[in-house]
């Protein structure tokens, strides 16, 4: 049969708009712990939890029961009419987890929506101050970042390929500075202090360029996820950025949709940075994939300002604070605490780091292994010395992801590209569940090594 008619037939078999119309993914029929089972009998070690989502693995009975219990009570009621205990309990737990420095929780269904809400909240805060600052309309974010797919969030992100088609629709009032990306950004011989000072100067200059009194907030991921592949900031970086924000009266918004909720070994990634954000977004690991849920945690001064102002956040959605989603997130968060899973994230994370480095740091095409907690990235290079990336046409990271899923390996590795400059560069991301075991970590490291050796043995580096 001709290839094209085969594709046409495949398309007819599915009414779903799959991510790629030409490719119908293998059907998953069951998830259990760290494994996903496919219709064809294959078993996949889910080393990424999708996009760092499934923080408790699959099929957690306690979470499933909490969801059923909530459905049996009430599945939906509109937050403009009614409140529910589950949401109250979830919010109290989350606020408490910040040491009461962020004092309210807003809940919606996705990280993108959380970022939209964060932007509007920042804007509204300046309008509700006793002396309003309506001239604040701008945001400064960073290149090689991802903040979501809706137009506001996409405008904030610096992910070149995800922005590309929609550039003409994106907000003109967002500009971007360099990420903190030591592997490529720090100059030879430059100390962390000097690198941080240089980045702080760059941010300061950007405030000056756009007019410091026009900026609502600086926006950053504490550990960059999909766009850079698990890149933590160097020590002192976020503190220095916060000082620049404070100098100009702008807010600091930290996007912890991927890096937060325990992924980096503390419930909030900022706990390791010596800063508290004014606004924080959370997502992926919040509900662990059991239901769609994300949130915005809001600093006390912003809440107080709203309180003394209109008292109304002018932003509402039908499914905000959805009871069943809140029940799922509450169960996930309680399990993380009850089972002391952050300790396991730190211990298994240290093991994953040492196993990956032991097996792969000398591989000629592994340029950098970096991360934090159970959030690790491997960046690939054509030339280890010069750090030259592969030709994007080779699709190196996609090849690694696809090879990993083959029956010979059976592991999920999350591919990313554009690492270097938004276009060139390849990485993969590994994000096992918080309750993973030593045996699983060793298996993840050894399979990853074998996949990488296999893929690069077939790619010409000449
Ligand atoms: C995934 C992600 C988002 C967007 O979340 P969605 O749930 O996909 O809308 C925003 N920011 C970061 C850092 C993310 O990783």
Short mmCIF file of C-alpha atoms and ligand atoms in Angstrom, two decimals:
data_model
loop_
_atom_site.label_atom_id
_atom_site.label_comp_id
_atom_site.label_asym_id
_atom_site.label_seq_id
_atom_site.Cartn_x
_atom_site.Cartn_y
_atom_site.Cartn_z
CA UNK A 1 0.00 0.00 0.00
CA UNK A 2 1.30 3.46 -0.83
CA UNK A 3 2.43 5.44 2.19
CA UNK A 4 0.04 8.31 1.49
CA UNK A 5 -3.05 6.12 1.35
CA UNK A 6 -1.90 4.40 4.53
CA UNK A 7 -1.80 7.80 6.21
CA UNK A 8 -5.24 8.62 4.81
CA UNK A 9 -6.58 5.37 6.25
CA UNK A 10 -5.06 6.11 9.64
CA UNK A 11 -6.67 9.52 9.65
CA UNK A 12 -10.02 7.91 8.98
CA UNK A 13 -9.58 5.66 11.98
CA UNK A 14 -9.47 8.58 14.42
CA UNK A 15 -11.79 11.55 14.84
CA UNK A 16 -9.36 13.07 17.34
CA UNK A 17 -7.28 16.04 16.33
CA UNK A 18 -4.09 14.42 17.51
CA UNK A 19 -1.01 16.57 18.12
CA UNK A 20 0.15 15.44 14.70
CA UNK A 21 -2.70 14.53 12.36
CA UNK A 22 -0.37 12.12 10.56
CA UNK A 23 0.47 10.18 13.65
CA UNK A 24 -1.98 8.31 15.83
CA UNK A 25 -0.27 7.61 19.15
CA UNK A 26 -0.26 4.15 20.70
CA UNK A 27 -3.26 3.62 22.95
CA UNK A 28 -2.66 3.57 26.70
CA UNK A 29 -5.09 1.33 28.57
CA UNK A 30 -3.86 1.42 32.16
CA UNK A 31 -1.53 3.25 34.49
CA UNK A 32 -0.07 1.84 37.67
CA UNK A 33 2.67 3.42 39.76
CA UNK A 34 5.53 4.42 37.48
CA UNK A 35 4.24 2.41 34.54
CA UNK A 36 1.85 2.97 31.63
CA UNK A 37 0.46 -0.12 29.89
CA UNK A 38 -0.40 0.00 26.20
CA UNK A 39 -3.09 -1.76 24.21
CA UNK A 40 -0.41 -3.72 22.33
CA UNK A 41 0.86 -5.24 25.58
CA UNK A 42 3.86 -2.95 25.87
CA UNK A 43 4.82 -1.53 29.26
CA UNK A 44 6.40 1.95 29.47
CA UNK A 45 8.42 3.20 32.42
CA UNK A 46 6.99 6.70 32.79
CA UNK A 47 10.15 8.59 33.72
CA UNK A 48 8.63 12.00 32.94
CA UNK A 49 5.05 11.79 34.27
CA UNK A 50 4.01 13.33 30.96
CA UNK A 51 5.43 16.84 31.27
CA UNK A 52 6.48 16.52 34.93
CA UNK A 53 2.84 16.09 35.95
CA UNK A 54 2.27 12.66 37.54
CA UNK A 55 4.07 13.35 40.79
CA UNK A 56 2.51 10.35 42.57
CA UNK A 57 2.64 8.05 39.56
CA UNK A 58 -0.51 6.50 38.15
CA UNK A 59 -3.55 4.91 39.77
CA UNK A 60 -3.05 6.15 43.31
CA UNK A 61 -5.90 4.59 45.25
CA UNK A 62 -6.09 7.27 47.93
CA UNK A 63 -6.44 10.03 45.32
CA UNK A 64 -8.99 8.02 43.35
CA UNK A 65 -11.09 7.51 46.47
CA UNK A 66 -10.97 11.21 47.38
CA UNK A 67 -12.21 12.04 43.87
CA UNK A 68 -15.09 9.56 44.14
CA UNK A 69 -16.01 10.86 47.60
CA UNK A 70 -16.21 14.42 46.26
CA UNK A 71 -18.30 13.35 43.27
CA UNK A 72 -20.69 11.63 45.67
CA UNK A 73 -21.05 14.88 47.61
CA UNK A 74 -21.15 17.46 44.82
CA UNK A 75 -19.36 17.57 41.48
CA UNK A 76 -19.91 21.16 40.52
CA UNK A 77 -21.20 24.40 41.87
CA UNK A 78 -20.41 27.89 40.65
CA UNK A 79 -18.05 29.93 42.84
CA UNK A 80 -20.17 33.05 42.30
CA UNK A 81 -22.97 31.30 44.18
CA UNK A 82 -21.44 28.80 46.61
CA UNK A 83 -18.27 27.81 48.39
CA UNK A 84 -17.16 24.31 49.31
CA UNK A 85 -15.14 22.92 52.21
CA UNK A 86 -12.72 21.05 49.94
CA UNK A 87 -11.55 24.28 48.30
CA UNK A 88 -11.26 26.00 51.70
CA UNK A 89 -9.14 23.15 53.02
CA UNK A 90 -6.94 23.08 49.93
CA UNK A 91 -6.37 26.84 50.06
CA UNK A 92 -5.57 26.79 53.77
CA UNK A 93 -3.07 24.00 53.21
CA UNK A 94 -1.36 25.84 50.36
CA UNK A 95 -1.24 29.19 52.15
CA UNK A 96 0.16 27.46 55.21
CA UNK A 97 2.85 25.83 53.04
CA UNK A 98 4.20 29.28 52.18
CA UNK A 99 4.59 30.19 55.85
CA UNK A 100 1.57 32.48 55.32
CA UNK A 101 3.61 34.80 53.11
CA UNK A 102 1.26 34.17 50.21
CA UNK A 103 -2.17 34.48 51.75
CA UNK A 104 -4.79 33.53 49.15
CA UNK A 105 -5.17 30.83 46.52
CA UNK A 106 -7.00 31.23 43.21
CA UNK A 107 -7.74 27.96 41.38
CA UNK A 108 -8.29 27.30 37.69
CA UNK A 109 -7.71 24.37 35.37
CA UNK A 110 -4.35 24.91 33.63
CA UNK A 111 -0.98 26.54 33.97
CA UNK A 112 -1.72 28.85 31.05
CA UNK A 113 -4.84 30.13 32.80
CA UNK A 114 -2.83 30.59 35.99
CA UNK A 115 -0.39 32.81 34.11
CA UNK A 116 -3.22 34.83 32.53
CA UNK A 117 -4.70 35.34 35.99
CA UNK A 118 -1.30 36.34 37.40
CA UNK A 119 -0.86 38.99 34.71
CA UNK A 120 -4.30 40.48 35.27
CA UNK A 121 -3.90 40.38 39.03
CA UNK A 122 -0.58 42.26 38.78
CA UNK A 123 -2.23 44.91 36.62
CA UNK A 124 -5.25 45.20 38.91
CA UNK A 125 -2.99 45.51 41.99
CA UNK A 126 -1.45 48.71 40.61
CA UNK A 127 -4.89 50.10 39.81
CA UNK A 128 -6.16 49.46 43.34
CA UNK A 129 -3.27 51.04 45.24
CA UNK A 130 -4.33 54.07 47.31
CA UNK A 131 -2.42 56.06 44.70
CA UNK A 132 -3.23 54.10 41.52
CA UNK A 133 -0.49 53.52 38.92
CA UNK A 134 -2.45 52.99 35.69
CA UNK A 135 0.68 53.56 33.61
CA UNK A 136 1.93 50.10 34.62
CA UNK A 137 1.07 47.92 31.63
CA UNK A 138 4.30 46.13 30.81
CA UNK A 139 5.90 42.82 31.74
CA UNK A 140 9.51 41.75 31.49
CA UNK A 141 10.07 38.03 31.06
CA UNK A 142 12.97 35.93 29.80
CA UNK A 143 14.05 34.26 26.59
CA UNK A 144 14.04 30.41 26.46
CA UNK A 145 11.10 30.27 28.86
CA UNK A 146 7.62 28.81 28.69
CA UNK A 147 4.61 30.25 30.43
CA UNK A 148 1.71 28.66 28.57
CA UNK A 149 -0.18 28.53 25.33
CA UNK A 150 -2.94 31.14 25.59
CA UNK A 151 -2.11 34.49 24.01
CA UNK A 152 -1.16 36.36 27.20
CA UNK A 153 0.91 33.50 28.58
CA UNK A 154 2.45 32.85 25.17
CA UNK A 155 3.42 36.51 24.98
CA UNK A 156 5.27 36.16 28.26
CA UNK A 157 7.12 33.05 27.11
CA UNK A 158 10.31 33.19 25.10
CA UNK A 159 9.80 29.84 23.40
CA UNK A 160 10.56 30.75 19.78
CA UNK A 161 8.92 27.81 18.00
CA UNK A 162 5.74 27.89 20.09
CA UNK A 163 5.43 31.67 19.51
CA UNK A 164 6.41 31.73 15.84
CA UNK A 165 3.05 31.36 14.04
CA UNK A 166 1.27 33.70 16.40
CA UNK A 167 3.82 36.53 16.71
CA UNK A 168 1.46 39.06 15.08
CA UNK A 169 -1.18 38.29 17.73
CA UNK A 170 1.10 38.50 20.75
CA UNK A 171 1.13 41.36 23.24
CA UNK A 172 3.44 44.28 22.40
CA UNK A 173 3.88 45.17 26.08
CA UNK A 174 6.09 42.19 26.98
CA UNK A 175 9.85 42.21 26.52
CA UNK A 176 12.46 39.58 27.26
CA UNK A 177 15.90 39.47 28.90
CA UNK A 178 18.44 36.63 29.11
CA UNK A 179 17.65 33.56 31.20
CA UNK A 180 20.08 32.49 33.92
CA UNK A 181 21.68 29.65 31.98
CA UNK A 182 25.14 29.06 33.34
CA UNK A 183 26.18 26.36 30.83
CA UNK A 184 26.01 28.80 27.93
CA UNK A 185 25.41 32.20 29.50
CA UNK A 186 28.28 32.42 31.98
CA UNK A 187 31.53 33.56 30.43
CA UNK A 188 34.78 31.62 30.85
CA UNK A 189 36.25 32.43 34.22
CA UNK A 190 33.22 34.50 35.30
CA UNK A 191 32.18 33.89 38.93
CA UNK A 192 28.55 33.27 39.93
CA UNK A 193 28.55 36.72 41.57
CA UNK A 194 29.77 38.44 38.43
CA UNK A 195 27.33 36.51 36.24
CA UNK A 196 24.43 37.44 38.54
CA UNK A 197 25.55 41.09 38.62
CA UNK A 198 25.67 41.12 34.81
CA UNK A 199 22.13 39.67 34.58
CA UNK A 200 20.87 42.14 37.19
CA UNK A 201 22.37 44.98 35.15
CA UNK A 202 20.67 43.64 32.04
CA UNK A 203 17.30 43.59 33.83
CA UNK A 204 17.90 47.04 35.25
CA UNK A 205 18.72 48.34 31.77
CA UNK A 206 15.53 46.79 30.41
CA UNK A 207 13.47 48.56 33.09
CA UNK A 208 15.20 51.79 32.07
CA UNK A 209 14.65 51.13 28.38
CA UNK A 210 10.89 50.58 28.67
CA UNK A 211 10.38 53.10 31.50
CA UNK A 212 10.56 51.67 35.03
CA UNK A 213 7.25 53.24 36.05
CA UNK A 214 5.46 51.27 33.29
CA UNK A 215 6.39 47.76 34.43
CA UNK A 216 3.91 45.56 36.34
CA UNK A 217 6.20 42.62 36.94
CA UNK A 218 9.26 40.58 36.10
CA UNK A 219 8.34 36.97 35.34
CA UNK A 220 10.57 33.91 35.64
CA UNK A 221 10.61 30.16 36.19
CA UNK A 222 12.88 29.42 39.20
CA UNK A 223 14.05 26.28 37.40
CA UNK A 224 13.37 26.51 33.67
CA UNK A 225 11.36 23.52 32.46
CA UNK A 226 10.45 22.63 28.88
CA UNK A 227 12.26 25.52 27.19
CA UNK A 228 15.74 24.90 28.62
CA UNK A 229 15.57 21.43 30.19
CA UNK A 230 15.64 21.77 33.98
CA UNK A 231 18.04 24.69 34.36
CA UNK A 232 18.29 26.03 37.92
CA UNK A 233 19.43 29.60 38.48
CA UNK A 234 22.89 30.15 39.96
CA UNK A 235 22.95 31.08 43.67
CA UNK A 236 21.83 34.62 44.38
CA UNK A 237 20.20 35.14 40.98
CA UNK A 238 16.55 35.41 42.02
CA UNK A 239 17.47 37.58 45.00
CA UNK A 240 19.27 39.97 42.68
CA UNK A 241 16.31 40.06 40.27
CA UNK A 242 13.94 40.72 43.16
CA UNK A 243 16.11 43.67 44.25
CA UNK A 244 15.81 45.18 40.79
CA UNK A 245 12.00 44.73 40.91
CA UNK A 246 11.84 46.36 44.35
CA UNK A 247 13.99 49.26 43.18
CA UNK A 248 11.32 50.09 40.60
CA UNK A 249 8.24 49.06 42.58
CA UNK A 250 7.45 46.17 40.21
CA UNK A 251 6.23 42.73 41.27
CA UNK A 252 8.08 39.42 41.01
CA UNK A 253 5.94 36.66 39.47
CA UNK A 254 7.45 33.18 39.76
CA UNK A 255 6.05 30.56 37.40
CA UNK A 256 6.33 27.31 39.33
CA UNK A 257 3.84 25.46 37.13
CA UNK A 258 6.48 22.85 36.32
CA UNK A 259 9.22 23.32 38.92
CA UNK A 260 7.00 23.74 41.98
CA UNK A 261 4.86 21.53 44.20
CA UNK A 262 7.82 19.45 45.35
CA UNK A 263 9.42 18.69 41.99
CA UNK A 264 12.69 20.37 43.03
CA UNK A 265 12.84 18.86 46.53
CA UNK A 266 11.02 21.62 48.44
CA UNK A 267 7.30 22.24 48.03
CA UNK A 268 8.06 25.61 46.47
CA UNK A 269 11.16 26.02 44.33
CA UNK A 270 11.64 29.55 45.74
CA UNK A 271 12.30 28.13 49.22
CA UNK A 272 15.81 27.29 47.96
CA UNK A 273 16.38 30.75 46.49
CA UNK A 274 16.01 33.05 49.47
CA UNK A 275 13.14 34.95 47.85
CA UNK A 276 9.39 35.02 48.22
CA UNK A 277 7.50 35.96 45.07
CA UNK A 278 4.66 38.47 45.05
CA UNK A 279 2.63 36.13 42.89
CA UNK A 280 3.30 32.45 42.25
CA UNK A 281 1.69 30.10 39.76
CA UNK A 282 1.45 26.36 40.34
CA UNK A 283 0.15 23.61 38.11
CA UNK A 284 1.45 20.29 36.92
CA UNK A 285 2.37 18.63 40.22
CA UNK A 286 -0.45 20.37 42.09
CA UNK A 287 -3.05 17.77 41.11
CA UNK A 288 -0.53 15.25 39.81
CA UNK A 289 -2.56 14.73 36.64
CA UNK A 290 -5.54 13.24 38.47
CA UNK A 291 -7.66 16.16 37.32
CA UNK A 292 -6.84 19.39 35.50
CA UNK A 293 -5.96 21.97 38.15
CA UNK A 294 -3.60 24.91 38.57
CA UNK A 295 -3.41 27.82 40.92
CA UNK A 296 -2.20 31.30 41.75
CA UNK A 297 -0.79 32.02 45.20
CA UNK A 298 -1.01 35.68 46.08
CA UNK A 299 1.21 37.80 48.34
CA UNK A 300 -0.23 39.45 51.41
CA UNK A 301 0.29 43.05 50.21
CA UNK A 302 -1.62 42.31 47.01
CA UNK A 303 -4.47 40.71 48.95
CA UNK A 304 -4.48 43.67 51.37
CA UNK A 305 -4.56 46.13 48.48
CA UNK A 306 -7.53 44.36 46.92
CA UNK A 307 -9.13 44.18 50.35
CA UNK A 308 -8.87 47.93 50.83
CA UNK A 309 -9.83 48.50 47.20
CA UNK A 310 -12.73 46.90 45.35
CA UNK A 311 -12.32 43.50 46.96
CA UNK A 312 -13.10 41.88 43.62
CA UNK A 313 -10.55 40.22 41.33
CA UNK A 314 -12.02 41.10 37.95
CA UNK A 315 -11.36 37.72 36.41
CA UNK A 316 -13.70 34.75 36.60
CA UNK A 317 -14.05 31.40 34.89
CA UNK A 318 -16.82 28.82 34.87
CA UNK A 319 -14.62 26.06 36.21
CA UNK A 320 -12.56 28.01 38.70
CA UNK A 321 -12.25 26.22 42.03
CA UNK A 322 -13.81 23.08 40.55
CA UNK A 323 -14.80 20.82 43.47
CA UNK A 324 -13.56 17.53 42.04
CA UNK A 325 -10.27 19.06 40.87
CA UNK A 326 -9.78 20.59 44.33
CA UNK A 327 -10.48 17.20 45.93
CA UNK A 328 -7.84 15.58 43.73
CA UNK A 329 -5.22 18.24 44.49
CA UNK A 330 -6.02 18.14 48.20
CA UNK A 331 -5.52 14.38 48.25
CA UNK A 332 -2.25 14.65 46.28
CA UNK A 333 -0.91 17.37 48.58
CA UNK A 334 -1.89 15.46 51.73
CA UNK A 335 -0.12 12.34 50.49
CA UNK A 336 3.06 14.32 49.74
CA UNK A 337 3.03 15.46 53.39
CA UNK A 338 1.85 12.25 55.08
CA UNK A 339 4.35 10.08 53.24
CA UNK A 340 7.18 12.58 53.64
CA UNK A 341 7.72 12.44 49.91
CA UNK A 342 9.84 15.58 49.63
CA UNK A 343 12.55 13.72 51.51
CA UNK A 344 12.30 10.96 48.93
CA UNK A 345 12.48 13.54 46.12
CA UNK A 346 15.75 14.84 47.58
CA UNK A 347 17.25 11.38 48.19
CA UNK A 348 16.18 9.86 44.86
CA UNK A 349 17.10 13.09 43.11
CA UNK A 350 20.64 12.87 44.46
CA UNK A 351 20.81 9.27 43.26
CA UNK A 352 19.45 10.18 39.82
CA UNK A 353 22.01 12.97 39.51
CA UNK A 354 24.94 10.75 40.41
CA UNK A 355 23.74 7.88 38.21
CA UNK A 356 23.19 10.12 35.19
CA UNK A 357 26.54 11.83 35.64
CA UNK A 358 28.42 8.57 36.24
CA UNK A 359 26.99 7.00 33.10
CA UNK A 360 26.75 9.95 30.74
CA UNK A 361 29.01 12.87 31.61
CA UNK A 362 31.83 11.56 29.43
CA UNK A 363 29.61 10.79 26.46
CA UNK A 364 30.87 12.93 23.55
CA UNK A 365 27.38 14.27 22.79
CA UNK A 366 26.28 15.02 26.33
CA UNK A 367 27.11 18.66 26.95
CA UNK A 368 25.47 19.27 30.29
CA UNK A 369 23.51 17.38 32.97
CA UNK A 370 21.65 19.74 35.29
CA UNK A 371 18.60 19.90 37.50
CA UNK A 372 17.28 19.79 40.99
CA UNK A 373 15.26 17.31 43.04
CA UNK A 374 13.58 14.87 40.67
CA UNK A 375 13.81 17.30 37.76
CA UNK A 376 16.81 16.59 35.51
CA UNK A 377 17.79 17.70 32.05
CA UNK A 378 20.44 16.45 29.65
CA UNK A 379 21.60 18.80 26.91
CA UNK A 380 23.05 17.31 23.74
CA UNK A 381 25.84 18.83 21.68
CA UNK A 382 27.58 17.96 18.44
CA UNK A 383 30.91 19.08 19.88
CA UNK A 384 31.52 18.82 23.60
CA UNK A 385 34.40 21.34 23.57
CA UNK A 386 32.83 24.14 21.55
CA UNK A 387 29.26 23.29 22.75
CA UNK A 388 28.14 23.48 19.13
CA UNK A 389 24.61 22.09 18.87
CA UNK A 390 23.30 19.69 16.24
CA UNK A 391 21.57 20.90 13.09
CA UNK A 392 17.90 21.36 14.11
CA UNK A 393 16.91 19.45 10.94
CA UNK A 394 18.27 16.27 12.54
CA UNK A 395 15.61 16.45 15.26
CA UNK A 396 18.02 14.90 17.73
CA UNK A 397 15.95 15.19 20.90
CA UNK A 398 12.80 13.91 19.17
CA UNK A 399 14.82 10.91 18.02
CA UNK A 400 15.87 10.24 21.60
CA UNK A 401 12.24 10.42 22.77
CA UNK A 402 10.99 8.14 19.98
CA UNK A 403 13.78 5.61 20.38
CA UNK A 404 13.15 5.48 24.13
CA UNK A 405 9.52 4.47 23.52
CA UNK A 406 10.54 1.50 21.32
CA UNK A 407 9.96 -1.93 22.85
CA UNK A 408 13.72 -2.43 23.27
CA UNK A 409 13.77 0.34 25.91
CA UNK A 410 10.18 1.17 26.92
CA UNK A 411 10.83 4.42 28.75
CA UNK A 412 9.38 7.92 28.34
CA UNK A 413 11.89 10.77 28.02
CA UNK A 414 10.57 14.28 27.37
CA UNK A 415 12.28 15.93 24.38
CA UNK A 416 12.84 19.65 23.94
CA UNK A 417 14.56 21.74 21.29
CA UNK A 418 15.68 25.33 20.84
CA UNK A 419 17.78 25.15 23.99
CA UNK A 420 20.61 27.36 22.72
CA UNK A 421 18.74 30.27 21.17
CA UNK A 422 15.15 29.17 20.70
CA UNK A 423 15.98 27.41 17.43
CA UNK A 424 19.16 25.38 17.83
CA UNK A 425 19.88 22.96 20.65
CA UNK A 426 18.43 19.72 22.03
CA UNK A 427 17.66 18.38 25.46
CA UNK A 428 15.60 15.81 27.28
CA UNK A 429 13.92 16.12 30.61
CA UNK A 430 13.48 13.39 33.24
CA UNK A 431 10.91 13.78 36.03
CA UNK A 432 10.00 10.56 37.86
CA UNK A 433 7.23 10.43 40.48
CA UNK A 434 8.05 11.56 44.03
CA UNK A 435 7.42 8.03 45.36
CA UNK A 436 9.87 6.39 42.96
CA UNK A 437 12.35 3.82 44.26
CA UNK A 438 16.09 3.26 44.10
CA UNK A 439 15.52 0.36 41.68
CA UNK A 440 13.44 2.54 39.36
CA UNK A 441 16.01 5.35 39.42
CA UNK A 442 18.76 2.91 38.48
CA UNK A 443 16.60 1.52 35.70
CA UNK A 444 15.81 5.04 34.42
CA UNK A 445 19.51 5.94 34.37
CA UNK A 446 20.62 2.76 32.64
CA UNK A 447 17.84 2.85 30.02
CA UNK A 448 18.54 6.54 29.35
CA UNK A 449 22.21 5.74 28.86
CA UNK A 450 21.42 2.90 26.44
CA UNK A 451 18.97 5.03 24.44
CA UNK A 452 21.48 7.88 24.15
CA UNK A 453 24.29 5.52 23.09
CA UNK A 454 22.00 3.94 20.51
CA UNK A 455 20.75 7.23 19.02
CA UNK A 456 24.12 8.97 18.81
CA UNK A 457 25.89 5.94 17.38
CA UNK A 458 23.59 6.45 14.36
CA UNK A 459 24.03 10.21 14.02
CA UNK A 460 27.01 11.44 12.10
CA UNK A 461 28.89 14.15 13.97
CA UNK A 462 31.26 14.96 11.13
C1 LIG B 1 3.30 23.67 31.37
C2 LIG B 1 3.67 25.03 31.78
C3 LIG B 1 2.76 26.10 31.68
C4 LIG B 1 1.40 25.95 31.04
O1 LIG B 1 0.60 25.01 31.69
P1 LIG B 1 -0.61 24.32 30.90
O2 LIG B 1 -1.28 23.51 31.98
O3 LIG B 1 0.01 23.49 29.83
O4 LIG B 1 -1.48 25.37 30.38
C5 LIG B 1 3.15 27.33 32.18
N1 LIG B 1 4.36 27.52 32.72
C6 LIG B 1 5.26 26.52 32.82
C7 LIG B 1 6.59 26.77 33.45
C8 LIG B 1 4.95 25.25 32.34
O5 LIG B 1 5.85 24.26 32.40
#
